[in-house]
Coordinates of C-alpha atoms in Angstrom, one line a residue:
X1 CA -82.8 48.2 -49.9
X2 CA -83.5 44.7 -51.2
X3 CA -84.9 41.7 -49.5
X4 CA -83.6 38.1 -49.9
X5 CA -85.4 37.7 -53.2
X6 CA -83.4 40.6 -54.6
X7 CA -86.6 42.7 -55.1
X8 CA -87.1 46.2 -53.7
X9 CA -88.3 46.1 -50.1
X10 CA -88.9 48.4 -47.2
X11 CA -87.3 48.3 -43.7
X12 CA -89.1 46.1 -41.3
X13 CA -88.6 45.2 -37.6
X14 CA -87.4 41.8 -38.8
X15 CA -84.8 43.2 -41.0
X16 CA -83.6 45.6 -38.3
X17 CA -83.4 42.6 -35.9
X18 CA -81.5 40.7 -38.6
X19 CA -78.9 43.5 -38.8
X20 CA -78.5 43.5 -35.1
X21 CA -78.0 39.8 -35.1
X22 CA -75.6 40.0 -38.0
X23 CA -73.6 42.7 -36.2
X24 CA -73.5 40.6 -33.0
X25 CA -72.3 37.6 -35.0
X26 CA -69.6 39.7 -36.7
X27 CA -68.4 40.8 -33.2
X28 CA -68.2 37.2 -32.1
X29 CA -66.2 36.3 -35.2
X30 CA -63.8 39.2 -34.7
X31 CA -63.3 38.2 -31.1
X32 CA -62.6 34.6 -32.1
X33 CA -60.1 35.8 -34.7
X34 CA -58.3 38.0 -32.2
X35 CA -58.1 35.1 -29.7
X36 CA -56.6 32.9 -32.5
X37 CA -53.6 35.1 -32.8
X38 CA -52.9 34.9 -29.1
X39 CA -54.1 31.5 -28.0
X40 CA -53.3 28.2 -29.8
X41 CA -56.2 25.9 -30.7
X42 CA -57.3 23.2 -28.2
X43 CA -55.6 20.6 -30.3
X44 CA -52.2 22.4 -29.9
X45 CA -52.3 23.1 -26.2
X46 CA -49.3 21.4 -24.6
X47 CA -49.9 18.3 -22.6
X48 CA -47.6 16.0 -20.6
X49 CA -45.5 13.8 -22.9
X50 CA -47.0 10.6 -21.5
X51 CA -50.5 11.9 -22.2
X52 CA -49.6 12.6 -25.9
X53 CA -47.8 9.2 -26.2
X54 CA -50.8 7.4 -24.8
X55 CA -53.2 9.4 -27.1
X56 CA -51.1 8.8 -30.2
X57 CA -50.5 5.2 -29.4
X58 CA -54.1 4.2 -28.9
X59 CA -55.3 1.2 -30.9
X60 CA -58.8 0.5 -32.1
X61 CA -60.5 -2.6 -33.6
X62 CA -59.2 -3.2 -37.2
X63 CA -61.9 -3.9 -39.8
X64 CA -62.2 -4.3 -43.6
X65 CA -63.6 -1.3 -45.5
X66 CA -65.4 -3.6 -47.8
X67 CA -65.2 -7.2 -48.9
X68 CA -63.5 -7.6 -52.4
X69 CA -65.7 -9.1 -55.1
X70 CA -65.9 -12.9 -55.0
X71 CA -63.3 -14.6 -57.1
X72 CA -61.1 -11.5 -57.4
X73 CA -57.5 -11.5 -56.2
X74 CA -57.9 -8.1 -54.6
X75 CA -57.2 -7.5 -50.9
X76 CA -59.5 -5.5 -48.6
X77 CA -58.5 -2.1 -47.3
X78 CA -57.9 -2.4 -43.6
X79 CA -58.3 0.4 -41.0
X80 CA -60.3 1.5 -38.0
X81 CA -63.0 4.0 -36.9
X82 CA -61.0 5.5 -34.1
X83 CA -62.8 7.0 -31.1
X84 CA -66.6 7.1 -31.2
X85 CA -68.3 10.0 -33.1
X86 CA -65.1 12.0 -33.8
X87 CA -63.0 9.2 -35.1
X88 CA -59.4 10.2 -35.8
X89 CA -60.3 13.9 -36.5
X90 CA -58.6 15.3 -33.5
X91 CA -55.6 12.9 -33.8
X92 CA -54.7 14.2 -37.2
X93 CA -55.2 17.8 -36.1
X94 CA -53.0 17.5 -33.1
X95 CA -50.2 15.2 -34.3
X96 CA -50.1 15.8 -38.1
X97 CA -47.0 14.1 -39.5
X98 CA -46.4 11.9 -36.5
X99 CA -49.9 10.5 -36.7
X100 CA -49.6 9.9 -40.5
X101 CA -46.3 8.2 -40.1
X102 CA -47.7 5.8 -37.5
X103 CA -50.7 5.0 -39.7
X104 CA -48.4 4.2 -42.6
X105 CA -46.1 2.0 -40.4
X106 CA -49.2 0.1 -39.1
X107 CA -51.2 -0.3 -42.4
X108 CA -49.0 0.5 -45.3
X109 CA -49.7 2.8 -48.3
X110 CA -53.5 2.0 -48.5
X111 CA -55.7 2.1 -45.4
X112 CA -58.9 3.7 -44.1
X113 CA -59.9 5.6 -41.0
X114 CA -62.9 7.3 -39.4
X115 CA -62.6 11.1 -39.6
X116 CA -65.2 13.9 -39.8
X117 CA -68.0 11.3 -39.5
X118 CA -66.8 9.5 -42.7
X119 CA -64.7 6.5 -43.5
X120 CA -61.9 7.8 -45.7
X121 CA -59.2 5.8 -47.5
X122 CA -55.7 7.2 -47.2
X123 CA -53.3 6.7 -50.1
X124 CA -49.7 7.3 -49.2
X125 CA -46.4 6.9 -51.0
X126 CA -45.6 7.7 -54.7
X127 CA -47.0 4.6 -56.2
X128 CA -50.4 4.8 -54.5
X129 CA -50.5 8.5 -55.2
X130 CA -49.8 8.0 -58.9
X131 CA -52.8 5.7 -59.3
X132 CA -55.2 8.3 -58.1
X133 CA -53.7 11.4 -59.6
X134 CA -52.8 10.1 -63.0
X135 CA -56.3 8.5 -63.0
X136 CA -56.1 6.7 -66.3
X137 CA -59.5 5.1 -66.0
X138 CA -61.2 8.1 -64.5
X139 CA -62.1 6.2 -61.3
X140 CA -61.2 9.1 -59.0
X141 CA -63.2 12.4 -59.1
X142 CA -62.9 15.7 -57.3
X143 CA -66.2 15.0 -55.5
X144 CA -64.2 14.3 -52.4
X145 CA -63.5 18.0 -52.0
X146 CA -67.2 18.8 -51.9
X147 CA -67.7 17.3 -48.5
X148 CA -65.0 19.7 -47.1
X149 CA -65.3 23.0 -49.0
X150 CA -68.1 23.0 -51.5
X151 CA -70.3 25.2 -49.3
X152 CA -67.5 27.8 -49.3
X153 CA -65.7 27.4 -52.6
X154 CA -68.5 26.2 -54.9
X155 CA -67.4 25.3 -58.4
X156 CA -63.9 26.5 -57.9
X157 CA -61.4 25.0 -60.4
X158 CA -60.3 22.3 -57.9
X159 CA -63.9 21.0 -57.6
X160 CA -64.5 20.5 -61.3
X161 CA -64.0 17.2 -63.1
X162 CA -62.8 15.8 -66.4
X163 CA -64.0 17.7 -69.5
X164 CA -65.5 20.6 -67.7
X165 CA -62.3 21.0 -65.6
X166 CA -60.2 20.9 -68.8
X167 CA -62.3 23.6 -70.5
X168 CA -62.2 25.9 -67.4
X169 CA -58.5 25.4 -67.0
X170 CA -57.8 26.3 -70.6
X171 CA -59.6 29.6 -70.2
X172 CA -57.9 30.3 -66.9
X173 CA -54.5 29.8 -68.2
X174 CA -54.9 33.1 -70.1
X175 CA -54.7 34.8 -66.7
X176 CA -51.3 33.1 -65.9
X177 CA -49.3 33.7 -69.0
X178 CA -45.7 34.9 -68.6
X179 CA -46.7 38.4 -69.5
X180 CA -49.5 38.4 -66.9
X181 CA -47.1 37.0 -64.3
X182 CA -44.6 39.8 -65.1
X183 CA -47.4 42.3 -64.5
X184 CA -48.4 40.7 -61.2
X185 CA -44.8 40.8 -60.0
X186 CA -44.5 44.5 -60.8
X187 CA -47.7 45.1 -58.7
X188 CA -46.7 43.0 -55.7
X189 CA -43.2 44.5 -55.3
X190 CA -44.1 47.9 -53.8
X191 CA -46.7 46.4 -51.4
X192 CA -44.2 43.7 -50.1
X193 CA -41.4 46.2 -49.7
X194 CA -43.6 48.6 -47.8
X195 CA -45.1 45.9 -45.7
X196 CA -41.8 44.2 -44.8
X197 CA -40.2 47.6 -43.9
X198 CA -43.1 48.2 -41.5
X199 CA -42.5 44.9 -39.6
X200 CA -41.7 45.8 -35.9
X201 CA -38.3 44.9 -34.5
X202 CA -38.5 42.6 -31.5
X203 CA -40.4 39.3 -31.5
X204 CA -43.3 39.6 -33.9
X205 CA -45.3 36.5 -34.8
X206 CA -44.1 36.0 -38.4
X207 CA -46.9 33.8 -39.5
X208 CA -49.6 36.5 -38.8
X209 CA -47.4 39.2 -40.2
X210 CA -46.9 37.2 -43.4
X211 CA -50.6 36.4 -43.6
X212 CA -51.5 40.1 -43.5
X213 CA -48.9 40.8 -46.2
X214 CA -50.1 38.1 -48.5
X215 CA -53.7 39.1 -48.0
X216 CA -52.8 42.7 -48.9
X217 CA -51.0 41.5 -52.0
X218 CA -53.9 39.3 -53.0
X219 CA -56.5 42.1 -52.7
X220 CA -54.3 44.4 -54.8
X221 CA -52.9 42.0 -57.4
X222 CA -56.0 39.7 -57.7
X223 CA -58.7 42.3 -57.3
X224 CA -57.2 45.7 -57.9
X225 CA -58.7 46.8 -54.6
X226 CA -57.2 49.9 -53.0
X227 CA -59.7 50.6 -50.1
X228 CA -58.2 49.5 -46.8
X229 CA -61.6 49.2 -45.2
X230 CA -62.9 46.9 -48.1
X231 CA -59.6 44.9 -48.0
X232 CA -59.9 44.2 -44.3
X233 CA -63.5 43.1 -44.7
X234 CA -62.7 40.8 -47.7
X235 CA -59.7 39.4 -46.0
X236 CA -61.7 38.4 -42.9
X237 CA -64.2 36.7 -45.2
X238 CA -61.5 34.7 -46.9
X239 CA -60.0 33.6 -43.7
X240 CA -63.4 32.5 -42.3
X241 CA -64.2 30.5 -45.5
X242 CA -60.9 28.7 -45.5
X243 CA -61.1 27.6 -41.9
X244 CA -64.7 26.4 -42.1
X245 CA -63.9 23.4 -44.3
X246 CA -62.5 21.4 -41.5
X247 CA -65.0 22.5 -38.8
X248 CA -65.8 19.6 -36.5
X249 CA -69.3 21.1 -35.8
X250 CA -70.6 21.4 -39.4
X251 CA -73.6 23.5 -38.5
X252 CA -74.0 27.3 -38.3
X253 CA -73.6 27.7 -34.6
X254 CA -73.1 31.5 -33.8
X255 CA -69.4 32.1 -33.3
X256 CA -68.5 28.7 -34.9
X257 CA -66.3 28.3 -37.9
X258 CA -69.0 26.9 -40.1
X259 CA -71.3 29.9 -39.5
X260 CA -68.4 32.3 -40.1
X261 CA -67.5 30.5 -43.3
X262 CA -71.0 30.7 -44.7
X263 CA -71.2 34.4 -43.9
X264 CA -67.7 34.9 -45.5
X265 CA -68.9 33.2 -48.7
X266 CA -71.9 35.5 -48.9
X267 CA -69.7 38.6 -48.4
X268 CA -67.4 37.4 -51.2
X269 CA -70.2 36.7 -53.6
X270 CA -71.6 40.2 -53.0
X271 CA -68.3 41.9 -53.5
X272 CA -67.4 40.1 -56.8
X273 CA -70.9 40.3 -58.1
X274 CA -71.1 44.1 -57.5
X275 CA -67.7 44.8 -59.1
X276 CA -67.9 42.4 -62.0
X277 CA -69.5 44.7 -64.6
X278 CA -66.8 47.4 -64.0
X279 CA -64.1 44.8 -64.5
X280 CA -65.6 43.6 -67.8
X281 CA -65.8 47.2 -69.0
X282 CA -62.1 48.1 -68.2
X283 CA -59.2 45.9 -69.2
X284 CA -57.2 46.2 -65.9
X285 CA -54.0 44.4 -65.0
X286 CA -55.3 42.5 -61.9
X287 CA -56.4 38.8 -61.9
X288 CA -60.1 39.7 -61.6
X289 CA -59.9 41.7 -64.8
X290 CA -57.8 39.0 -66.5
X291 CA -60.6 36.4 -65.8
X292 CA -63.2 38.7 -67.1
X293 CA -61.4 39.1 -70.4
X294 CA -59.9 35.6 -70.7
X295 CA -60.7 33.8 -73.9
X296 CA -59.5 30.3 -74.9
X297 CA -58.1 29.4 -78.3
X298 CA -61.6 28.2 -79.3
X299 CA -63.2 31.4 -78.1
X300 CA -64.6 30.1 -74.8
X301 CA -65.2 32.6 -72.0
X302 CA -66.3 32.5 -68.4
X303 CA -69.8 33.4 -67.4
X304 CA -70.3 35.9 -64.6
X305 CA -71.1 33.1 -62.1
X306 CA -67.9 31.3 -63.2
X307 CA -65.8 34.4 -62.5
X308 CA -67.2 34.8 -59.1
X309 CA -66.7 31.2 -58.2
X310 CA -63.1 31.1 -59.6
X311 CA -62.1 34.3 -57.9
X312 CA -63.2 33.1 -54.5
X313 CA -61.4 29.9 -55.0
X314 CA -58.2 31.4 -56.3
X315 CA -58.0 33.9 -53.5
X316 CA -58.1 31.0 -51.0
X317 CA -55.6 28.9 -52.9
X318 CA -53.2 31.9 -53.2
X319 CA -53.0 33.5 -49.9
X320 CA -53.0 30.5 -47.5
X321 CA -50.5 28.4 -49.3
X322 CA -48.2 31.4 -49.8
X323 CA -48.3 32.3 -46.1
X324 CA -47.6 28.7 -45.0
X325 CA -44.6 28.4 -47.4
X326 CA -43.1 31.7 -46.4
X327 CA -43.5 30.8 -42.7
X328 CA -41.9 27.5 -43.1
X329 CA -39.0 29.1 -45.0
X330 CA -38.6 31.8 -42.3
X331 CA -38.5 29.1 -39.6
X332 CA -35.9 26.9 -41.3
X333 CA -33.7 30.0 -42.2
X334 CA -33.9 31.0 -38.6
X335 CA -32.8 27.5 -37.5
X336 CA -30.1 27.4 -40.1
X337 CA -28.5 30.9 -40.2
X338 CA -25.8 29.8 -42.7
X339 CA -28.6 29.4 -45.3
X340 CA -30.1 32.7 -44.3
X341 CA -26.7 34.4 -44.9
X342 CA -26.3 32.6 -48.2
X343 CA -29.7 33.7 -49.4
X344 CA -29.2 37.2 -48.2
X345 CA -26.0 37.5 -50.2
X346 CA -27.8 36.7 -53.4
X347 CA -30.6 39.1 -52.7
X348 CA -28.2 42.0 -51.9
X349 CA -26.4 41.4 -55.2
X350 CA -29.7 42.4 -57.0
X351 CA -29.3 45.9 -55.7
X352 CA -32.0 48.2 -54.5
X353 CA -34.4 48.1 -57.5
X354 CA -37.6 46.2 -57.0
X355 CA -37.0 42.7 -58.6
X356 CA -38.8 41.8 -61.8
X357 CA -39.8 38.3 -62.8
X358 CA -36.3 37.4 -64.2
X359 CA -34.6 38.7 -61.1
X360 CA -36.7 36.6 -58.8
X361 CA -36.1 33.6 -60.9
X362 CA -32.3 34.1 -60.5
X363 CA -32.4 33.7 -56.7
X364 CA -31.2 30.1 -56.7
X365 CA -30.6 29.8 -53.0
X366 CA -34.1 30.9 -52.2
X367 CA -35.4 28.5 -54.8
X368 CA -33.6 25.6 -53.0
X369 CA -34.8 26.6 -49.6
X370 CA -38.4 27.1 -50.9
X371 CA -38.5 23.6 -52.4
X372 CA -37.1 22.0 -49.2
X373 CA -39.6 24.0 -47.1
X374 CA -42.4 22.7 -49.3
X375 CA -41.2 19.2 -48.9
X376 CA -41.0 19.4 -45.1
X377 CA -44.3 21.3 -44.7
X378 CA -46.5 20.8 -47.7
X379 CA -49.1 23.6 -47.5
X380 CA -51.9 21.2 -48.6
X381 CA -51.1 17.9 -46.7
X382 CA -54.1 16.0 -48.2
X383 CA -55.9 15.9 -51.5
X384 CA -59.5 14.7 -51.5
X385 CA -61.0 12.4 -54.1
X386 CA -64.0 10.1 -54.5
X387 CA -64.3 6.9 -56.5
X388 CA -66.7 7.0 -59.4
X389 CA -66.7 3.2 -59.7
X390 CA -65.3 0.1 -58.2
X391 CA -61.5 0.2 -58.5
X392 CA -58.2 -0.8 -56.9
X393 CA -55.0 0.7 -55.7
X394 CA -51.9 -1.5 -55.3
X395 CA -54.1 -4.6 -55.2
X396 CA -56.6 -3.2 -52.6
X397 CA -60.3 -3.0 -53.4
X398 CA -62.1 0.4 -53.2
X399 CA -65.8 0.3 -53.9
X400 CA -67.7 3.0 -55.8
X401 CA -68.4 6.1 -53.7
X402 CA -65.3 5.7 -51.5
X403 CA -63.9 9.0 -50.0
X404 CA -60.2 9.1 -50.6
X405 CA -57.4 11.3 -49.2
X406 CA -54.1 11.4 -51.1
X407 CA -51.2 12.3 -48.8
X408 CA -48.3 14.4 -50.4
X409 CA -46.8 14.7 -46.9
X410 CA -45.8 11.1 -46.6
X411 CA -44.4 11.0 -50.1
X412 CA -42.1 13.8 -48.9
X413 CA -40.7 11.7 -46.1
X414 CA -40.2 8.4 -47.9
X415 CA -36.8 7.0 -47.0
X416 CA -36.8 5.2 -50.3
X417 CA -36.8 8.5 -52.2
X418 CA -35.1 11.0 -49.9
X419 CA -31.8 10.9 -48.1
X420 CA -32.3 11.4 -44.3
X421 CA -35.8 12.7 -45.0
X422 CA -36.3 14.4 -41.6
X423 CA -33.3 16.6 -42.1
X424 CA -33.4 20.1 -43.6
X425 CA -31.2 19.8 -46.6
X426 CA -31.9 22.2 -49.6
X427 CA -29.0 20.8 -51.5
X428 CA -31.0 17.7 -52.2
X429 CA -32.7 19.8 -54.9
X430 CA -29.4 20.9 -56.4
X431 CA -28.4 19.8 -59.9
X432 CA -25.9 17.2 -58.6
X433 CA -28.6 15.3 -56.6
X434 CA -32.2 16.1 -57.7
X435 CA -33.7 13.7 -55.2
X436 CA -37.1 15.1 -56.3
X437 CA -36.6 13.2 -59.6
X438 CA -36.5 9.9 -57.8
X439 CA -40.2 9.4 -58.6
X440 CA -42.7 11.5 -60.5
X441 CA -44.7 11.8 -57.2
X442 CA -41.9 11.9 -54.7
X443 CA -42.2 15.7 -54.4
X444 CA -45.7 17.0 -55.1
X445 CA -46.5 20.1 -53.0
X446 CA -48.6 21.4 -55.9
X447 CA -50.5 18.2 -56.4
X448 CA -50.2 16.3 -59.7
X449 CA -51.9 15.1 -62.8
X450 CA -54.6 17.1 -64.5
X451 CA -55.3 19.1 -61.3
X452 CA -51.8 20.3 -60.6
X453 CA -52.0 23.8 -59.2
X454 CA -52.5 26.3 -62.0
X455 CA -51.0 29.1 -60.0
X456 CA -47.8 27.4 -58.8
X457 CA -45.6 29.8 -60.7
X458 CA -47.4 32.9 -59.3
X459 CA -47.2 31.5 -55.8
X460 CA -43.5 30.7 -56.0
X461 CA -42.8 34.2 -57.3
X462 CA -44.7 35.8 -54.5
X463 CA -43.0 33.8 -51.8
X464 CA -39.6 34.6 -53.3
X465 CA -40.4 38.3 -53.5
X466 CA -41.6 38.3 -49.9
X467 CA -38.5 36.5 -48.6
X468 CA -36.2 38.7 -50.8
X469 CA -37.5 41.8 -49.1
X470 CA -37.2 40.2 -45.6
X471 CA -33.6 39.3 -46.3
X472 CA -32.8 42.8 -47.5
X473 CA -34.3 44.5 -44.5
X474 CA -33.9 42.2 -41.5
X475 CA -32.1 39.4 -39.8
X476 CA -34.2 37.0 -37.7
X477 CA -33.5 34.1 -35.3
X478 CA -35.2 31.8 -32.9
X479 CA -33.8 30.3 -29.7
X480 CA -31.5 27.3 -30.3
X481 CA -33.9 24.9 -28.5
X482 CA -37.1 26.3 -30.2
X483 CA -39.0 23.7 -32.3
X484 CA -42.1 25.0 -34.1
X485 CA -45.3 23.0 -33.4
X486 CA -47.6 22.9 -36.4
X487 CA -51.3 23.2 -36.1
X488 CA -53.2 21.0 -38.5
X489 CA -56.7 22.1 -37.7
X490 CA -57.1 23.4 -41.3
X491 CA -53.8 23.7 -43.1
X492 CA -50.4 23.4 -41.3
X493 CA -49.5 26.6 -39.6
X494 CA -47.3 27.4 -36.6
X495 CA -49.5 27.0 -33.6
X496 CA -47.7 29.9 -31.8
X497 CA -47.6 32.2 -34.8
X498 CA -43.8 31.7 -35.1
X499 CA -42.4 34.3 -32.8
X500 CA -38.9 35.3 -34.0
X501 CA -36.3 37.8 -32.9
X502 CA -36.4 40.3 -35.7
X503 CA -33.7 43.0 -36.1
X504 CA -33.1 45.6 -38.8
X505 CA -30.1 44.6 -40.8

């Protein structure tokens, strides 16, 4: 065995006690995960409408973030700290879109609020968003993400800036070429067909079913992992790391999300580190192998540490966003059965063969539904940044070192850019309307600018493959009066797991 220094050691009473403590902590984590699938988080527990209205309607003293430089024509950013200590943290988690819309109505596209013990400026609407994401004068860095996820996704692509980000992105693009995507599609097809066929008829929670499916696909396609026991362990580690970023208690309390996330990160580092040499020696068709062998046009390669960091980040980026998108699509297709029938008809026309890349791309109805679901429920509702110097957005002064949150969600509900934005209407993305072209940043579920999601094509293909199999094998519905409540504790997910009536077709 090895001690914490990595040198040979011998078993001690302390190490034995450590194993016992670790096992106990694992049991606590598993218990909390099991409870999550059955009990909604505290922020999603139903309360009387008047209580919610009073909570959401609370007002706090408005202050300036910082005084603009003397003699400038800039305006201060206005906002409020919210409740003592916790600020608006719980408000955003409980009310999500409603909370954001109220803040926008009160303060406009540029405001600040207290959240997670920080003062964070929120940029909403296409114009404000464009300033930060196009970032012409390099005033906005990815440092904002570090507060939330650096402990768990250290040096992932999303956390890198400027020249270093550009270099790493160029190398990583070799893992997402069209030929590579074609290979990934071929690998994911059998796993998705088998998993969807095994879904139980009745009222399963579709979100949790999809999450297991996408995690299974990720461990196979991304890592070439075939061991069910290893896959379960790695999947738990990813889930823990993802949820830890928005922990209110940012300290490793046993059973807490922060502690589970740190433990998950260590598990992932060990796994990728132990398997890296074998991946370098064999040219496999999984993403892990692709990163090990990726070479840019200039001959640049990833170091071992780079590969470990990027794999951990890419797994997070892939499975959570895919699960959320598929869940949103399933919900809207259940609420609008005419669209479900239309999408099913297209899928059935493909026949019984597993669809390849071109076949998935031909599913136009699923494409429209996916884009509308991404508009209504953006999987990543906020993008973190930090100012590198004094700057301004729409005439408002932001000093150096300001934490910034860019809000794709509000762009997706702008009445200036979308017809009846609260309504489910996939035709808005059709060739005759293309409302998403009303502004470069009107529709931005994958971010924008230099940091636009590198795996967006892969994610879209996986979602379409999953929904294609679901349409072929099942019909599903929800009660007419059912309205999904979305939990924003981490990323937006159905608080009740999205129970649906599932029947074999």
